[in-house]
Amino acid sequence: MPELFQQAPCFAPSATPASPAARRRLLAGAAALALPWIGAAPARAQGTALRIAQSTALTGPLGDLGSAMHQGAKAAFAAINAQGGVQGQAIELTTLDDGYDIPRALANVDKFLADREQFALFNCMGTPMVEAMLPKVLPSGIPFFAPFTGAMLSRVKGAHSVFNVRATYAEEADKLVQHFSTLGIRRIAVAYQNNAFGKEVFNAARDAMARLKLGEPLSGTVESDASNAGTTARQVADGNPEAVLIGLAGKPALEFVKAFRSLRRGTALYATSVMGTSAAVKALGPDAVGLTISQVVPLPTNVVVPVVREFQAAWKAVGATAEPSHLALEGYINARVFAQALQRAGRNPSRAAFVDATWSLKNWDLGGFEVNATGPERSASRFVELTLVGRDGRFIR
């Protein structure tokens, strides 16, 4: 049986552990604050749990990304379950680590598809992995909810069982290129990963530059093992760009930025949301300062936004010790959207009823984050904003 992560690795107890009863009260209180639509539910979920499955990177080159999103989702589901679940049914998330490796991800999905008790696939991670999963997932009819990729390959016209939440990489790249245009920056380089994710970012940036008449970008690719990051950094630096758009994630992103900063410290660097983790900023140290990153969810410390307040309450309730991050908030939001669709699907829903319910989420405001399901070829969210890494290593708008 797949390992069930009842508690994410960084959810450490405090020095004086609370009693089980006190912990349940804390979770229930957070759920009542954050989830008013289940406020009248019983104190704990009744009946058989609804099981959903996730293959993601908890280790490997992008383990910090997958772990953060997983922890955010677990915080949301813990709050929901403490308040009675959805329609009296708890949600149980089974997660398997794939290490950002396609064969391992496919093996995980095969296990999940063979398990008839798994209701849906939730927040599976990575453009290359999702691309490989889809030929197996689409014929099965299992709901494929909120895959963690901004690539268009998961936005398949007519594929109603696939529900994408996050804005696309094209929308992120477009936002960054529009920013360049506003600032009068014309000599632009794109450093991108030599996989489906990186190529999607490069193509979107090139298309946006053509539309805005900014010319052709300089470009360089980095392998997923980062083996040529230094060589590519020198190649890009030799092109004397005014700004570099980074379509990299994990180790390739870190190694490229360090190498490039050592060559041309004054050049402005811009990156997409997959690089926007606290772990990445910490690993870069001073080299992260001044980095501009597009984000697909609000600033996780901006408690003026209702969904951020609710996320922070759930984050504290499970005893999370990690810094609340954009990716953790994204995982939390995905779980909340899943629960809302499940609520609309009614008691003991079929997969088909749940899929229909996802497409009823039109102009739904999740406390400062709008979800608008228009069709499988479009994301349900188009939220993109730019953040800057300050001198203290924190993100600012």
Short mmCIF file of C-alpha atoms in Angstrom, two decimals:
data_model
loop_
_atom_site.label_atom_id
_atom_site.label_comp_id
_atom_site.label_asym_id
_atom_site.label_seq_id
_atom_site.Cartn_x
_atom_site.Cartn_y
_atom_site.Cartn_z
CA MET A 1 0.00 0.00 0.00
CA PRO A 2 1.33 3.51 -0.77
CA GLU A 3 2.77 5.43 2.13
CA LEU A 4 0.26 7.81 3.64
CA PHE A 5 1.78 11.08 4.84
CA GLN A 6 -0.41 11.87 7.81
CA GLN A 7 2.00 14.67 8.71
CA ALA A 8 4.42 16.44 6.38
CA PRO A 9 8.10 16.16 7.31
CA CYS A 10 8.49 19.75 8.48
CA PHE A 11 5.41 19.72 10.69
CA ALA A 12 7.28 19.40 13.93
CA PRO A 13 5.60 19.43 17.36
CA SER A 14 6.32 22.27 19.73
CA ALA A 15 8.59 21.84 22.74
CA THR A 16 5.53 21.08 24.86
CA PRO A 17 3.22 18.94 22.73
CA ALA A 18 -0.45 19.73 23.00
CA SER A 19 -2.80 16.97 24.04
CA PRO A 20 -4.72 15.25 21.21
CA ALA A 21 -7.93 16.93 22.39
CA ALA A 22 -6.30 20.37 22.42
CA ARG A 23 -4.85 19.80 18.97
CA ARG A 24 -8.27 18.82 17.59
CA ARG A 25 -9.78 21.97 19.11
CA LEU A 26 -7.06 24.10 17.50
CA LEU A 27 -7.62 22.53 14.08
CA ALA A 28 -11.38 22.84 14.38
CA GLY A 29 -11.05 26.48 15.40
CA ALA A 30 -8.86 27.21 12.37
CA ALA A 31 -11.31 25.41 10.10
CA ALA A 32 -14.28 27.32 11.46
CA LEU A 33 -12.44 30.59 10.85
CA ALA A 34 -11.26 29.69 7.37
CA LEU A 35 -14.02 27.47 6.06
CA PRO A 36 -17.41 28.96 6.95
CA TRP A 37 -19.20 26.83 4.37
CA ILE A 38 -18.55 23.73 6.51
CA GLY A 39 -19.15 25.50 9.80
CA ALA A 40 -22.33 23.55 10.54
CA ALA A 41 -20.67 20.16 9.98
CA PRO A 42 -20.16 17.63 12.80
CA ALA A 43 -17.03 17.86 14.96
CA ARG A 44 -15.30 15.14 12.95
CA ALA A 45 -15.90 13.56 9.58
CA GLN A 46 -18.24 10.60 9.45
CA GLY A 47 -18.14 7.48 7.27
CA THR A 48 -15.52 6.29 4.82
CA ALA A 49 -12.84 8.79 3.83
CA LEU A 50 -12.60 9.95 0.24
CA ARG A 51 -9.14 8.96 -0.97
CA ILE A 52 -7.15 11.03 -3.44
CA ALA A 53 -3.62 10.41 -4.69
CA GLN A 54 -0.57 12.50 -5.49
CA SER A 55 2.76 11.79 -7.16
CA THR A 56 5.19 14.64 -6.49
CA ALA A 57 8.84 15.41 -5.80
CA LEU A 58 9.52 15.27 -2.07
CA THR A 59 13.21 14.60 -2.72
CA GLY A 60 15.57 15.17 -5.63
CA PRO A 61 16.44 18.38 -7.50
CA LEU A 62 12.98 19.93 -7.05
CA GLY A 63 12.09 18.35 -3.71
CA ASP A 64 11.72 21.72 -2.01
CA LEU A 65 8.98 22.70 -4.49
CA GLY A 66 6.97 19.50 -4.15
CA SER A 67 7.33 19.39 -0.37
CA ALA A 68 6.11 22.97 0.06
CA MET A 69 2.99 22.40 -2.06
CA HIS A 70 2.30 19.07 -0.36
CA GLN A 71 2.54 20.66 3.09
CA GLY A 72 0.18 23.48 2.12
CA ALA A 73 -2.40 21.02 0.82
CA LYS A 74 -2.10 18.87 3.95
CA ALA A 75 -2.72 21.93 6.12
CA ALA A 76 -5.92 22.68 4.20
CA PHE A 77 -7.19 19.10 4.35
CA ALA A 78 -6.38 18.87 8.07
CA ALA A 79 -8.49 21.98 8.75
CA ILE A 80 -11.34 20.68 6.58
CA ASN A 81 -11.32 17.24 8.20
CA ALA A 82 -11.17 18.69 11.72
CA GLN A 83 -14.39 20.57 11.00
CA GLY A 84 -16.22 17.52 9.69
CA GLY A 85 -14.84 17.05 6.20
CA VAL A 86 -16.94 17.68 3.12
CA GLN A 87 -20.53 16.45 3.31
CA GLY A 88 -19.43 14.59 6.46
CA GLN A 89 -16.63 12.79 4.61
CA ALA A 90 -12.92 13.22 5.38
CA ILE A 91 -10.42 13.70 2.57
CA GLU A 92 -7.40 11.40 2.77
CA LEU A 93 -4.37 12.31 0.65
CA THR A 94 -2.01 9.48 -0.30
CA THR A 95 1.32 10.84 -1.55
CA LEU A 96 4.23 9.04 -3.21
CA ASP A 97 7.60 10.63 -3.87
CA ASP A 98 8.78 10.49 -7.48
CA GLY A 99 11.94 12.57 -7.05
CA TYR A 100 11.06 14.53 -10.20
CA ASP A 101 11.78 11.40 -12.23
CA ILE A 102 9.47 10.34 -15.08
CA PRO A 103 9.73 6.53 -14.66
CA ARG A 104 9.06 6.80 -10.91
CA ALA A 105 6.13 9.14 -11.52
CA LEU A 106 4.61 6.73 -14.05
CA ALA A 107 5.07 3.80 -11.66
CA ASN A 108 3.27 5.80 -8.97
CA VAL A 109 0.39 6.63 -11.31
CA ASP A 110 0.09 2.99 -12.36
CA LYS A 111 -0.32 2.05 -8.67
CA PHE A 112 -2.94 4.73 -8.16
CA LEU A 113 -4.93 3.79 -11.26
CA ALA A 114 -4.92 0.14 -10.17
CA ASP A 115 -6.35 1.13 -6.77
CA ARG A 116 -10.11 1.46 -7.27
CA GLU A 117 -10.47 3.30 -3.97
CA GLN A 118 -8.57 6.32 -5.30
CA PHE A 119 -11.15 8.91 -6.34
CA ALA A 120 -8.88 11.44 -8.06
CA LEU A 121 -5.30 12.42 -8.79
CA PHE A 122 -4.42 15.65 -7.03
CA ASN A 123 -1.67 18.21 -7.66
CA CYS A 124 0.78 15.86 -9.40
CA MET A 125 3.98 17.73 -10.08
CA GLY A 126 6.17 18.64 -13.01
CA THR A 127 5.72 19.39 -16.70
CA PRO A 128 7.71 16.35 -17.94
CA MET A 129 5.90 14.07 -15.50
CA VAL A 130 2.43 15.42 -16.33
CA GLU A 131 3.15 15.09 -20.05
CA ALA A 132 4.04 11.42 -19.53
CA MET A 133 1.05 10.79 -17.23
CA LEU A 134 -1.66 12.17 -19.50
CA PRO A 135 -1.79 9.24 -22.00
CA LYS A 136 -2.52 6.96 -19.04
CA VAL A 137 -4.79 9.31 -17.11
CA LEU A 138 -7.10 10.58 -19.87
CA PRO A 139 -8.48 7.16 -20.95
CA SER A 140 -9.05 6.17 -17.32
CA GLY A 141 -11.53 9.00 -16.69
CA ILE A 142 -10.08 9.66 -13.24
CA PRO A 143 -10.22 13.37 -12.31
CA PHE A 144 -6.78 14.93 -12.79
CA PHE A 145 -7.02 17.93 -10.50
CA ALA A 146 -4.61 20.88 -10.37
CA PRO A 147 -1.52 19.35 -11.97
CA PHE A 148 1.49 21.42 -10.94
CA THR A 149 2.52 22.75 -14.33
CA GLY A 150 1.89 25.95 -16.20
CA ALA A 151 2.48 24.24 -19.54
CA MET A 152 -0.21 24.24 -22.20
CA LEU A 153 0.23 20.49 -22.66
CA SER A 154 -2.07 19.89 -19.66
CA ARG A 155 -4.69 22.29 -20.99
CA VAL A 156 -6.24 19.92 -23.52
CA LYS A 157 -9.37 21.02 -25.35
CA GLY A 158 -12.24 18.65 -24.55
CA ALA A 159 -10.39 16.95 -21.66
CA HIS A 160 -12.98 17.78 -19.00
CA SER A 161 -11.45 15.40 -16.43
CA VAL A 162 -8.34 17.64 -16.28
CA PHE A 163 -8.80 20.78 -14.17
CA ASN A 164 -5.96 23.31 -14.13
CA VAL A 165 -5.92 26.02 -11.47
CA ARG A 166 -2.60 27.91 -11.75
CA ALA A 167 -1.93 30.48 -14.47
CA THR A 168 0.16 29.25 -17.38
CA TYR A 169 3.89 29.72 -17.93
CA ALA A 170 2.90 31.68 -21.03
CA GLU A 171 0.93 34.12 -18.84
CA GLU A 172 3.89 34.43 -16.45
CA ALA A 173 6.36 34.98 -19.29
CA ASP A 174 4.00 37.47 -20.91
CA LYS A 175 3.78 39.44 -17.66
CA LEU A 176 7.58 39.56 -17.40
CA VAL A 177 8.05 40.59 -21.05
CA GLN A 178 5.40 43.30 -20.67
CA HIS A 179 7.44 44.55 -17.70
CA PHE A 180 10.56 44.67 -19.89
CA SER A 181 8.66 46.63 -22.51
CA THR A 182 7.42 49.13 -19.90
CA LEU A 183 10.98 49.67 -18.65
CA GLY A 184 12.35 50.06 -22.18
CA ILE A 185 14.47 46.88 -21.91
CA ARG A 186 15.09 45.44 -25.38
CA ARG A 187 18.20 43.26 -25.19
CA ILE A 188 16.75 40.23 -23.43
CA ALA A 189 18.19 36.77 -22.86
CA VAL A 190 16.26 33.63 -21.91
CA ALA A 191 18.07 30.86 -20.02
CA TYR A 192 15.84 27.80 -19.98
CA GLN A 193 15.83 24.19 -18.90
CA ASN A 194 16.29 21.59 -21.62
CA ASN A 195 12.95 19.91 -20.98
CA ALA A 196 9.25 20.52 -21.67
CA PHE A 197 8.96 23.12 -18.90
CA GLY A 198 11.91 25.21 -20.06
CA LYS A 199 10.94 25.08 -23.72
CA GLU A 200 7.43 26.26 -22.87
CA VAL A 201 8.82 29.30 -21.03
CA PHE A 202 11.22 30.10 -23.88
CA ASN A 203 8.55 29.83 -26.58
CA ALA A 204 6.11 31.99 -24.61
CA ALA A 205 8.75 34.66 -23.97
CA ARG A 206 9.81 34.69 -27.63
CA ASP A 207 6.17 35.01 -28.77
CA ALA A 208 5.52 37.87 -26.33
CA MET A 209 8.68 39.65 -27.47
CA ALA A 210 7.62 39.34 -31.11
CA ARG A 211 4.17 40.72 -30.31
CA LEU A 212 5.69 43.69 -28.48
CA LYS A 213 8.33 44.18 -31.19
CA LEU A 214 11.26 43.55 -28.85
CA GLY A 215 13.18 41.40 -31.32
CA GLU A 216 14.56 37.88 -30.90
CA PRO A 217 15.86 36.84 -27.48
CA LEU A 218 19.37 35.62 -26.83
CA SER A 219 19.11 32.13 -25.42
CA GLY A 220 20.90 29.30 -23.66
CA THR A 221 19.79 25.94 -22.32
CA VAL A 222 20.70 24.20 -19.07
CA GLU A 223 20.43 20.44 -18.54
CA SER A 224 18.23 19.20 -15.69
CA ASP A 225 21.29 17.91 -13.80
CA ALA A 226 22.82 21.43 -14.01
CA SER A 227 26.00 19.97 -15.52
CA ASN A 228 26.37 22.84 -18.03
CA ALA A 229 24.98 25.69 -15.91
CA GLY A 230 28.32 27.49 -15.71
CA THR A 231 28.97 27.19 -19.45
CA THR A 232 25.51 28.52 -20.29
CA ALA A 233 25.88 31.37 -17.80
CA ARG A 234 29.08 32.47 -19.55
CA GLN A 235 27.45 32.14 -22.99
CA VAL A 236 24.51 34.32 -21.89
CA ALA A 237 26.78 36.84 -20.14
CA ASP A 238 28.91 37.19 -23.27
CA GLY A 239 25.76 38.33 -25.11
CA ASN A 240 25.68 41.44 -22.88
CA PRO A 241 21.91 41.35 -22.13
CA GLU A 242 20.10 44.08 -20.22
CA ALA A 243 17.92 41.46 -18.51
CA VAL A 244 17.77 37.66 -18.28
CA LEU A 245 14.50 35.72 -18.03
CA ILE A 246 15.19 32.43 -16.24
CA GLY A 247 13.08 29.43 -17.23
CA LEU A 248 14.84 27.14 -14.77
CA ALA A 249 13.93 25.38 -11.54
CA GLY A 250 15.73 23.68 -8.67
CA LYS A 251 19.46 23.01 -8.94
CA PRO A 252 19.78 24.25 -12.56
CA ALA A 253 18.32 27.62 -11.51
CA LEU A 254 20.59 27.94 -8.47
CA GLU A 255 23.75 26.99 -10.32
CA PHE A 256 22.96 29.28 -13.25
CA VAL A 257 22.23 32.31 -11.05
CA LYS A 258 25.39 31.83 -8.96
CA ALA A 259 27.53 31.48 -12.08
CA PHE A 260 25.91 34.42 -13.85
CA ARG A 261 26.13 36.73 -10.82
CA SER A 262 29.87 36.04 -10.62
CA LEU A 263 30.21 37.22 -14.23
CA ARG A 264 27.71 40.10 -14.47
CA ARG A 265 26.39 41.12 -11.07
CA GLY A 266 24.60 44.25 -12.27
CA THR A 267 22.35 42.59 -14.87
CA ALA A 268 18.68 42.31 -13.86
CA LEU A 269 17.45 38.72 -13.41
CA TYR A 270 13.82 37.62 -13.69
CA ALA A 271 12.31 34.18 -13.02
CA THR A 272 9.01 32.33 -13.04
CA SER A 273 7.09 31.12 -10.00
CA VAL A 274 8.75 27.69 -9.83
CA MET A 275 11.89 29.42 -8.60
CA GLY A 276 10.02 31.38 -5.94
CA THR A 277 10.73 29.19 -2.93
CA SER A 278 12.19 30.24 0.40
CA ALA A 279 14.69 27.39 0.08
CA ALA A 280 15.92 28.73 -3.28
CA VAL A 281 16.30 32.26 -1.91
CA LYS A 282 18.16 30.96 1.15
CA ALA A 283 20.44 28.81 -1.00
CA LEU A 284 21.33 31.78 -3.21
CA GLY A 285 22.03 34.10 -0.28
CA PRO A 286 23.20 37.54 -1.47
CA ASP A 287 22.86 36.41 -5.11
CA ALA A 288 19.05 36.35 -4.67
CA VAL A 289 18.79 40.03 -3.74
CA GLY A 290 17.11 42.01 -6.51
CA LEU A 291 15.74 38.94 -8.27
CA THR A 292 12.25 39.56 -9.69
CA ILE A 293 9.92 36.55 -9.68
CA SER A 294 6.45 36.19 -11.16
CA GLN A 295 3.99 34.55 -8.75
CA VAL A 296 0.67 32.80 -9.41
CA VAL A 297 -0.78 33.26 -5.90
CA PRO A 298 -0.80 36.26 -3.53
CA LEU A 299 2.08 37.10 -1.21
CA PRO A 300 1.81 34.50 1.61
CA THR A 301 2.57 37.11 4.28
CA ASN A 302 -0.03 39.65 3.10
CA VAL A 303 -2.71 39.01 5.72
CA VAL A 304 -4.88 41.76 4.25
CA VAL A 305 -5.91 39.09 1.69
CA PRO A 306 -8.55 36.83 3.35
CA VAL A 307 -7.30 33.56 1.85
CA VAL A 308 -3.80 34.34 3.14
CA ARG A 309 -5.15 34.84 6.68
CA GLU A 310 -6.98 31.52 6.39
CA PHE A 311 -3.87 29.78 5.07
CA GLN A 312 -1.77 31.13 7.92
CA ALA A 313 -4.33 29.94 10.49
CA ALA A 314 -4.30 26.42 9.02
CA TRP A 315 -0.48 26.49 8.72
CA LYS A 316 -0.10 27.32 12.40
CA ALA A 317 -2.77 24.84 13.45
CA VAL A 318 -0.81 21.88 12.07
CA GLY A 319 2.37 23.10 13.79
CA ALA A 320 4.27 23.88 10.58
CA THR A 321 7.74 25.22 11.34
CA ALA A 322 8.73 26.16 7.77
CA GLU A 323 8.22 29.70 6.50
CA PRO A 324 4.84 30.09 4.78
CA SER A 325 5.74 30.25 1.08
CA HIS A 326 4.03 30.97 -2.22
CA LEU A 327 4.16 27.28 -3.08
CA ALA A 328 2.69 26.22 0.26
CA LEU A 329 -0.10 28.74 -0.29
CA GLU A 330 -0.64 27.35 -3.79
CA GLY A 331 -1.00 23.83 -2.38
CA TYR A 332 -3.45 25.16 0.20
CA ILE A 333 -5.49 26.96 -2.47
CA ASN A 334 -5.60 23.86 -4.67
CA ALA A 335 -6.94 21.83 -1.75
CA ARG A 336 -9.57 24.45 -0.97
CA VAL A 337 -10.72 24.54 -4.61
CA PHE A 338 -10.89 20.74 -4.64
CA ALA A 339 -13.02 20.77 -1.48
CA GLN A 340 -15.36 23.40 -2.93
CA ALA A 341 -15.94 21.29 -6.06
CA LEU A 342 -16.50 18.23 -3.87
CA GLN A 343 -19.04 20.16 -1.79
CA ARG A 344 -20.95 21.07 -4.96
CA ALA A 345 -20.89 17.47 -6.17
CA GLY A 346 -23.19 16.39 -3.29
CA ARG A 347 -23.09 13.40 -0.96
CA ASN A 348 -21.24 10.28 -2.14
CA PRO A 349 -20.41 11.82 -5.51
CA SER A 350 -19.33 9.87 -8.56
CA ARG A 351 -16.25 10.92 -10.45
CA ALA A 352 -18.50 12.28 -13.21
CA ALA A 353 -20.47 14.39 -10.73
CA PHE A 354 -17.24 15.79 -9.31
CA VAL A 355 -15.90 16.65 -12.78
CA ASP A 356 -19.18 18.43 -13.59
CA ALA A 357 -18.91 20.33 -10.30
CA THR A 358 -15.42 21.60 -11.12
CA TRP A 359 -16.80 23.33 -14.22
CA SER A 360 -19.48 25.04 -12.13
CA LEU A 361 -16.75 27.09 -10.38
CA LYS A 362 -17.36 30.32 -12.25
CA ASN A 363 -16.26 33.70 -10.89
CA TRP A 364 -15.85 32.13 -7.45
CA ASP A 365 -13.88 34.33 -5.06
CA LEU A 366 -11.73 32.41 -2.60
CA GLY A 367 -11.00 35.43 -0.44
CA GLY A 368 -8.90 37.45 -2.86
CA PHE A 369 -8.13 34.67 -5.33
CA GLU A 370 -10.64 34.24 -8.14
CA VAL A 371 -11.40 30.87 -9.71
CA ASN A 372 -13.23 30.97 -13.02
CA ALA A 373 -13.59 27.67 -14.89
CA THR A 374 -14.21 28.41 -18.56
CA GLY A 375 -12.94 25.28 -20.33
CA PRO A 376 -10.22 22.60 -20.26
CA GLU A 377 -7.96 24.61 -22.56
CA ARG A 378 -7.75 27.47 -20.02
CA SER A 379 -6.57 27.73 -16.44
CA ALA A 380 -9.20 28.51 -13.81
CA SER A 381 -6.93 31.27 -12.48
CA ARG A 382 -5.11 34.01 -14.36
CA PHE A 383 -3.54 35.55 -11.25
CA VAL A 384 0.03 36.70 -11.93
CA GLU A 385 1.95 39.38 -10.02
CA LEU A 386 5.62 40.32 -9.77
CA THR A 387 7.60 40.13 -6.53
CA LEU A 388 11.12 41.26 -5.67
CA VAL A 389 13.60 39.59 -3.31
CA GLY A 390 14.66 42.24 -0.77
CA ARG A 391 17.93 42.59 1.11
CA ASP A 392 16.54 40.52 3.99
CA GLY A 393 15.73 37.65 1.62
CA ARG A 394 11.97 38.25 1.84
CA PHE A 395 9.60 38.72 -1.05
CA ILE A 396 8.08 42.17 -1.51
CA ARG A 397 5.60 43.43 -4.09
#
